[in-house]
XYZ file of C-alpha atoms in Angstrom:
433
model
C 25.976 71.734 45.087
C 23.504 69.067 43.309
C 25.247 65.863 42.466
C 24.935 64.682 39.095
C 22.223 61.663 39.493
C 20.171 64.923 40.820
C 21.223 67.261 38.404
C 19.873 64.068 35.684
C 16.429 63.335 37.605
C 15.505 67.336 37.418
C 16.301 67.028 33.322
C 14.044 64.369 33.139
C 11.394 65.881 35.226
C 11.922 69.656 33.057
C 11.810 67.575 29.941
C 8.794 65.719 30.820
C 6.774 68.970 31.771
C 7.560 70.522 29.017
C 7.021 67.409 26.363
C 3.422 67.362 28.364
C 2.793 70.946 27.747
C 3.420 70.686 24.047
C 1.874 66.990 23.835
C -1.493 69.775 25.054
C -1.621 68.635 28.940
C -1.671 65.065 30.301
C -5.011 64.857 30.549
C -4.856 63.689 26.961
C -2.096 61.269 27.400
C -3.101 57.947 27.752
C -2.201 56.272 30.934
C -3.041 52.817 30.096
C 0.230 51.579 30.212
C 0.058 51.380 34.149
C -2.119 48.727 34.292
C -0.488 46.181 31.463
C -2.220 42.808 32.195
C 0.073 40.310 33.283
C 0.404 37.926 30.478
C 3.761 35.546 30.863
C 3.350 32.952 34.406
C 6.527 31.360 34.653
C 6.769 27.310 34.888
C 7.812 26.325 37.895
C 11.488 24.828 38.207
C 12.165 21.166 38.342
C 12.554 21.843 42.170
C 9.841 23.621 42.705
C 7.654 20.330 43.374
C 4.852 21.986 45.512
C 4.376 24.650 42.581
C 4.553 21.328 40.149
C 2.155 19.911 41.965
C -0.191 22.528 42.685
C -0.291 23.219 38.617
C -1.372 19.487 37.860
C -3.670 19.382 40.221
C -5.187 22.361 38.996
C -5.370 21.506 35.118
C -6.699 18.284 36.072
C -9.436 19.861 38.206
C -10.190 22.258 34.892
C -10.247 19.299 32.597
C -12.799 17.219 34.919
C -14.887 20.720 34.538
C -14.458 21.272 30.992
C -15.156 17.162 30.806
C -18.623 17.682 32.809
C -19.660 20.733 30.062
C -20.029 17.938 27.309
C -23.409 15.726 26.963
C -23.472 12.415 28.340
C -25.069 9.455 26.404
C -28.631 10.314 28.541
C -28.601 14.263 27.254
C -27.564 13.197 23.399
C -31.157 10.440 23.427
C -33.193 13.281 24.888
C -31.503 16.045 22.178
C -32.777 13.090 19.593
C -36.017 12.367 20.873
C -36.280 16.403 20.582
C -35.320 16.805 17.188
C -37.328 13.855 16.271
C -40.686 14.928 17.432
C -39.803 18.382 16.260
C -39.464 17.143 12.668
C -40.915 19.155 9.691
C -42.820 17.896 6.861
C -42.324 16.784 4.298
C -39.564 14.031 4.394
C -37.155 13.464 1.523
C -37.241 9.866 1.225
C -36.608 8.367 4.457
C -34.413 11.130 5.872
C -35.783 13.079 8.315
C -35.695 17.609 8.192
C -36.353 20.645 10.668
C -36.622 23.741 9.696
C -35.391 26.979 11.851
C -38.155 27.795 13.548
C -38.524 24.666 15.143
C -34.753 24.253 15.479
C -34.785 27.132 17.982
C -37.587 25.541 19.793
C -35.566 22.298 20.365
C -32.705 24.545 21.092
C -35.269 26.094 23.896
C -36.145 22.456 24.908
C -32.827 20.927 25.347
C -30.818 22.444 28.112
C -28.410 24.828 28.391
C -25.367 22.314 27.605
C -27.251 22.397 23.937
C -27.244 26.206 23.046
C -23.566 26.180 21.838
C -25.373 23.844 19.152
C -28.408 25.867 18.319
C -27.425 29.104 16.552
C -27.815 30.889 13.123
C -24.842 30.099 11.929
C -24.710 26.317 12.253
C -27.700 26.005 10.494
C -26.536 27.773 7.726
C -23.509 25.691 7.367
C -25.799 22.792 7.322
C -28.229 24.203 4.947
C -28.066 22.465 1.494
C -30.381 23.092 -1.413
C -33.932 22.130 0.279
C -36.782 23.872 -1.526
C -38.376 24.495 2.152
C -34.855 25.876 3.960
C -34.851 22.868 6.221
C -32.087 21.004 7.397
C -31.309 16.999 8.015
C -32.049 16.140 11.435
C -29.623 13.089 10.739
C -26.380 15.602 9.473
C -27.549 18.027 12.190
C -26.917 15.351 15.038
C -24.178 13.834 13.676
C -22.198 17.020 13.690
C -22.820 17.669 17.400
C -21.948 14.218 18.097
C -18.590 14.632 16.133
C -18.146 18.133 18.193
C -18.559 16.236 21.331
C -16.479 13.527 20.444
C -13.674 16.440 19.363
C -13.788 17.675 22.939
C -13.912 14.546 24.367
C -10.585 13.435 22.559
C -8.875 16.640 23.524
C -9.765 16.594 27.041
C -8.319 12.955 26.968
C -4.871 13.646 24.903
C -4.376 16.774 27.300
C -4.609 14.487 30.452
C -1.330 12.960 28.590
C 0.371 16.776 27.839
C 2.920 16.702 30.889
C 4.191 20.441 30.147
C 0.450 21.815 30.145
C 1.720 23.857 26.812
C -1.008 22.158 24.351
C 1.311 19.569 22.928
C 2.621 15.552 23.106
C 5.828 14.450 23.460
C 7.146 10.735 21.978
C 6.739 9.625 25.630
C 3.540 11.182 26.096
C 1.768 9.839 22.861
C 3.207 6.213 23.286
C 1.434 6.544 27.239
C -1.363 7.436 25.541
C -1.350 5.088 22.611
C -0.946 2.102 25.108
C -3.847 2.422 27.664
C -6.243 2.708 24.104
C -5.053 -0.625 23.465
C -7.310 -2.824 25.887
C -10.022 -0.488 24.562
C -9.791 -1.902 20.899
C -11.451 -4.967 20.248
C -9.301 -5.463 16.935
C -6.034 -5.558 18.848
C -7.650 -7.833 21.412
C -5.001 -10.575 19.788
C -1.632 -8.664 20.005
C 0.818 -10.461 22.677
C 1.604 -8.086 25.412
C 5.098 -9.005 24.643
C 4.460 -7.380 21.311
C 2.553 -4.287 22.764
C 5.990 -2.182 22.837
C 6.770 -2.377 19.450
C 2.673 -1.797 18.135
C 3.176 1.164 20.108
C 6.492 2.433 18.557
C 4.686 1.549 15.072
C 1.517 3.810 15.876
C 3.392 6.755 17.547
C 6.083 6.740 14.422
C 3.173 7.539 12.252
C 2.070 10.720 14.185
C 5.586 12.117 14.226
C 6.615 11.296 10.488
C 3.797 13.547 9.275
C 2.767 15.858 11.831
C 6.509 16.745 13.182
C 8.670 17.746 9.873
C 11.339 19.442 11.955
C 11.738 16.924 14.083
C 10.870 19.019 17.142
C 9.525 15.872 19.253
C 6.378 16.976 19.753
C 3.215 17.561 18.255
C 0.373 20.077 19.028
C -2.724 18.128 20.280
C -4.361 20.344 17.871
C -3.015 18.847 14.989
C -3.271 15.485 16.011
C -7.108 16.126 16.252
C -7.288 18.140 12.552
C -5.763 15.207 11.127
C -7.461 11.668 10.126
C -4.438 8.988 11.813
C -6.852 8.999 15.383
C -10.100 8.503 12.763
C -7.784 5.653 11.593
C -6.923 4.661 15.341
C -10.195 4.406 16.766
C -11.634 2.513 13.573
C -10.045 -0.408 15.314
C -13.289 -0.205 18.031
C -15.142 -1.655 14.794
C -15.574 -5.252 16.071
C -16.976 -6.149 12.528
C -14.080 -4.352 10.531
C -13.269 -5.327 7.491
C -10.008 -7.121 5.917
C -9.644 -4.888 3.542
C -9.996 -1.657 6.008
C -7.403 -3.796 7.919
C -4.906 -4.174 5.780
C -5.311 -0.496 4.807
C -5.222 0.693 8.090
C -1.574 1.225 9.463
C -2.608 1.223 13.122
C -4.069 -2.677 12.668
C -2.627 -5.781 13.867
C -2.619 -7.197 10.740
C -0.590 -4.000 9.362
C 1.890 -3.777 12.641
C 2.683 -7.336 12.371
C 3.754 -7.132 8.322
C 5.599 -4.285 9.135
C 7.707 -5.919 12.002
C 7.671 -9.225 10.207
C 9.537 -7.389 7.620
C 12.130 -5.969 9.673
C 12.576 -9.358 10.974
C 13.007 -10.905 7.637
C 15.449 -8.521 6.831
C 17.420 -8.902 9.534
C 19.598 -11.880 8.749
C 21.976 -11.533 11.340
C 19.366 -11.388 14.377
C 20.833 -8.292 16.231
C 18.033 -6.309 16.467
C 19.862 -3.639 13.825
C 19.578 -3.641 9.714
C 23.223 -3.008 7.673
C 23.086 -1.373 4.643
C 23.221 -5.024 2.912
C 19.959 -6.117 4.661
C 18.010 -2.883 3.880
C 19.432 -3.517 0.274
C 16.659 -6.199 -0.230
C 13.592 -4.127 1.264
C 10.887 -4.370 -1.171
C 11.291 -5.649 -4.399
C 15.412 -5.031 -3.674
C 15.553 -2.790 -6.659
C 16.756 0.385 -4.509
C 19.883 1.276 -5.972
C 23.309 1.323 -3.470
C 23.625 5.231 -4.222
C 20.464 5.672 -2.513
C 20.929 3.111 0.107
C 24.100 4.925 0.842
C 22.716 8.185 1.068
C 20.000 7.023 3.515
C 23.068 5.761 6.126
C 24.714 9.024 5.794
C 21.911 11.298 6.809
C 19.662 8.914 9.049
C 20.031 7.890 12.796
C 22.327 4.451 12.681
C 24.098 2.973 15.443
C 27.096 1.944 14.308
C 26.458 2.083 11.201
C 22.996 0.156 11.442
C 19.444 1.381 11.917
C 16.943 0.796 14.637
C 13.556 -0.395 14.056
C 12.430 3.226 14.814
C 14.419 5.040 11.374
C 13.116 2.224 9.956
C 9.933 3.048 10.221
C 10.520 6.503 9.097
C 12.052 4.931 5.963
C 8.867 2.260 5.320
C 6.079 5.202 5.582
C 8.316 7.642 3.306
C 8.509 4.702 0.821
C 5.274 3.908 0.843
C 3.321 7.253 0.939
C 5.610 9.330 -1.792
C 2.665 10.969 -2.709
C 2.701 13.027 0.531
C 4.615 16.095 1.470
C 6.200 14.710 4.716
C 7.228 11.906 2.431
C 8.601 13.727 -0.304
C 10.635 15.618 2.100
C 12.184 12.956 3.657
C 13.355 11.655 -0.315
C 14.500 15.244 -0.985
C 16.796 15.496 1.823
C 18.483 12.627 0.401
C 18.484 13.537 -2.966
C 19.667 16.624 -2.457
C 23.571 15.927 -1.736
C 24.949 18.967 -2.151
C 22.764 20.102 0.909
C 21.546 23.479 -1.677
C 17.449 23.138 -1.060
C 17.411 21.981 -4.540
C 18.053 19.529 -7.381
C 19.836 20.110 -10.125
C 21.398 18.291 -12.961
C 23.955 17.083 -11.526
C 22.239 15.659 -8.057
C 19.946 14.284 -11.195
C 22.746 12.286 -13.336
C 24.216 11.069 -9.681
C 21.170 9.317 -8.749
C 20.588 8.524 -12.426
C 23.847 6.563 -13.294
C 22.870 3.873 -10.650
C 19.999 3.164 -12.127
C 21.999 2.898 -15.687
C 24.085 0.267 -13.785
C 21.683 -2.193 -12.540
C 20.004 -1.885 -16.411
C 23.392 -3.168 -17.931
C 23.556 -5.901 -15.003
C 20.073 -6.877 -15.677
C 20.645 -6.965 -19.331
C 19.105 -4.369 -20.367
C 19.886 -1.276 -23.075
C 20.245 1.410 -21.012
C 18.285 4.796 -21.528
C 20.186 8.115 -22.008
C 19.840 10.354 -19.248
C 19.559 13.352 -21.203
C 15.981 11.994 -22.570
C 15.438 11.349 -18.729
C 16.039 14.692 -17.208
C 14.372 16.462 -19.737
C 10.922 14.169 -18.838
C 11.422 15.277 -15.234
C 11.951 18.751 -15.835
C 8.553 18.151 -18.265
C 6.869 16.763 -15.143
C 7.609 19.012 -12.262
C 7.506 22.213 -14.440
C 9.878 24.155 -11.554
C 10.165 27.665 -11.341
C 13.453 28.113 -12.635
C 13.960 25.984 -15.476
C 17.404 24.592 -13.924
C 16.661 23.618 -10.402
C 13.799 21.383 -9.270
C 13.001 22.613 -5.364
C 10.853 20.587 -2.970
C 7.796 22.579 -3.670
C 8.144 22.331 -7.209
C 8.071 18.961 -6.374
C 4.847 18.776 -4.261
C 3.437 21.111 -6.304
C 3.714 19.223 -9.414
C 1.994 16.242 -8.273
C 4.918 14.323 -9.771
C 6.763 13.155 -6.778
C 6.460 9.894 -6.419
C 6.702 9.089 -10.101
C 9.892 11.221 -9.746
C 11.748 9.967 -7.190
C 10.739 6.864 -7.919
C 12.784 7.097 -11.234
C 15.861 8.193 -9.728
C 15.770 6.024 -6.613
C 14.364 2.314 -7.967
C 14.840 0.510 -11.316
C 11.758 -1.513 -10.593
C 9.704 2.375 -10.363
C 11.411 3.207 -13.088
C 10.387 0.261 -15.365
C 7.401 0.852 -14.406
C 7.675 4.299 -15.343
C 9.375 3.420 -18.532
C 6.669 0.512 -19.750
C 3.572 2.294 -18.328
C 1.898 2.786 -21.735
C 2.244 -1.219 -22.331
C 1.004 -1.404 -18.713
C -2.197 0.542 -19.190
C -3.031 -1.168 -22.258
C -2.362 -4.542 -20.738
C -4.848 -3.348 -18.131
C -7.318 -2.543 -20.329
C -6.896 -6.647 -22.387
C -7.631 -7.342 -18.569
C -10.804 -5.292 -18.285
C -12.222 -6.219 -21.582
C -11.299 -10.011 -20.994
C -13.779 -9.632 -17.203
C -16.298 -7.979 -18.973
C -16.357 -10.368 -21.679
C -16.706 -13.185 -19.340
């Protein structure tokens, strides 16, 4: 007598012959399945240090390969010296142009690290309006230049990516972030005493904008798409300007205002800002609703924040304009935690602002003229609730929030037509001179 794991097996084997047979033989069927290529490799365990080991060791060995693939200083004169005497007539003005054929013969010329460079398509993309199809030798060089410096910056930033899985953590980008330092002439003044909190400056930047959900950690890819390391390694600029200084978060001159300010505000000299002390950040227009609403959804230690949520509050302040920004204002608008504002969330925010008119001595405004403006500006979707894309999408944000949050952005707001025209006395008043 079969047993019944036996009497199961033959089943399967009848049902299989027979779904073949109908299927029209298994010569048809398609036996690729049996060789799936393996496509998960497990990390090795915290404990596993010789398979920890072995997997550094060998990324490090492929970035040193991938790091020898890119032209030295040596090969990037000779690809110029090529292009140069390979130059097609005529010039327009004093910039220099090749056209294809000879482009391929440079391409020829200049080694095989060069031949990624010298294709069809790049030269299209570089091809702009020349009455002989030539392209700038100048653009042409820059852009391999910028390609090597690309995969230079990578290679670098993934020497830093401790997982191996393509992306930074805080403690990974603040590593990096402070061996660049000696390498910048413009911080050549910072105190190394200082060093820890330039770093915590720079690296709050990258996260703010390039980690909305607050994963800690950011894909190296995105750190090279975006402009902050353009901004960073500006600072290599021994001749830089003031102004590019002062514009530049990652300068000295910008760190130190930053800090200074958190100093300033700190009254009480324990390292932490209350909600009194933040009270008088800026212009201290910010009204308490606000204030209030910042404590009860951002990190605080005992009910006071660190220099690093400060920082998150400074660059949402001062870059409303941006999505990251406007996100970070949203949240706190939105206190009924619905992914949207509405007119109530609007009068709440509103009210405080009425407050600090009548305190300052001035006629308040009705609200109802005031929500009807906003709902004029952001132009949502549905006509009673303002969402945070609405809000980006409106290019309105800042002028927004800035009503609902500040009096001084909303005088501004309010008097901007007396503003503009006092702007334009100003104008006429230089040229006249």
């Amino acid at each position: 007598k079969k047993s019944e794991q036996e009497l199961k097996d033959e089943e399967m084997e009848l049902f299989t012959k027979y779904y073949m047979e109908w299927k029209g033989g298994r010569k048809s069927v398609n036996t690729s399945y049996t060789n799936i290529p393996r496509f998960y490799y497990r990390l090795p365990a915290e404990d596993e240090v010789l398979l920890q080991k072995l997997r550094e060791e060998s990324r490090a060995v492929f970035l040193q390969r991938k790091s020898r693939e890119l032209l030295d200083n040596e090969e990037l004169q000779n690809l110029w010296f090529l292009l140069d005497k390979h130059q097609t007539s005529p010039m327009i003005g004093e910039e220099a142009m090749i056209n294809y054929e000879n482009f391929l013969k440079v391409g020829e010329k200049a080694g095989p690290k060069c031949k990624q460079f010298f294709t069809a398509k790049i030269f299209a993309k570089l091809l702009h309006n020349d009455p002989y199809g030539r392209i700038s030798i100048m653009q042409f060089f820059n852009y391999v230049m910028r390609k090597v410096w690309l995969h230079q910056t990578r290679i670098g930033l993934s020497l830093y990516d401790v997982a191996g899985q393509g992306y930074l953590r805080e403690s990974d980008l603040e590593n990096y972030i402070l061996e660049l330092i000696p390498t910048l002439p413009q911080l050549d003044g910072l105190e190394k005493s200082f060093y820890s909190f330039y770093v915590c400056t720079a690296v709050r930047k990258f996260f703010f904008f390039l980690d909305p959900l607050r994963t800690g950690k950011i894909k190296i890819q995105d750190i090279l798409a975006c402009s902050f390391l353009d901004d960073l390694l500006e600072l290599r600029d021994e001749e830089l300007s003031k102004e590019s200084q002062e514009t530049n978060w990652f300068s000295a001159p910008s760190a130190l205002r930053v800090y200074g300010q958190y100093l300033n505000l700190d009254k009480d000299h324990n390292g932490m800002l209350s909600k009194e002390e933040l009270s008088r950040y800026g212009t201290g227009t910010l009204t308490n609703i606000f204030l209030d609403r910042v404590f009860q959804e951002c990190l605080t230690y005992d009910g006071e924040m660190d220099y690093k949520t400060y920082l998150d509050f400074v660059l949402a302040l001062e870059n409303r304009k941006e999505p990251a920004a406007l996100q970070y204002v949203f949240k706190l608008l939105d206190i009924e935690n619905k992914g949207y504002l509405n007119v109530f969330s609007l009068n709440y925010f509103f009210r405080a602002i009425q407050e600090q008119m009548k305190i300052h001595g001035q006629e308040p405004v009705s609200f109802q003229d005031v929500k009807d403006e906003i709902f004029d500006m952001v132009k949502p979707k549905d006509p009673y609730k303002i969402s945070l894309q609405d809000l980006i999408n409106s290019s309105q944000g800042d002028t927004v929030t800035s009503i609902l949050i500040d009096l001084n952005g909303f005088w501004t707001y309010e008097n901007r037509e007396v503003l503009v025209a006092s702007d334009n006395d100003s104008t006429a008043d230089v040229d006249d001179t």
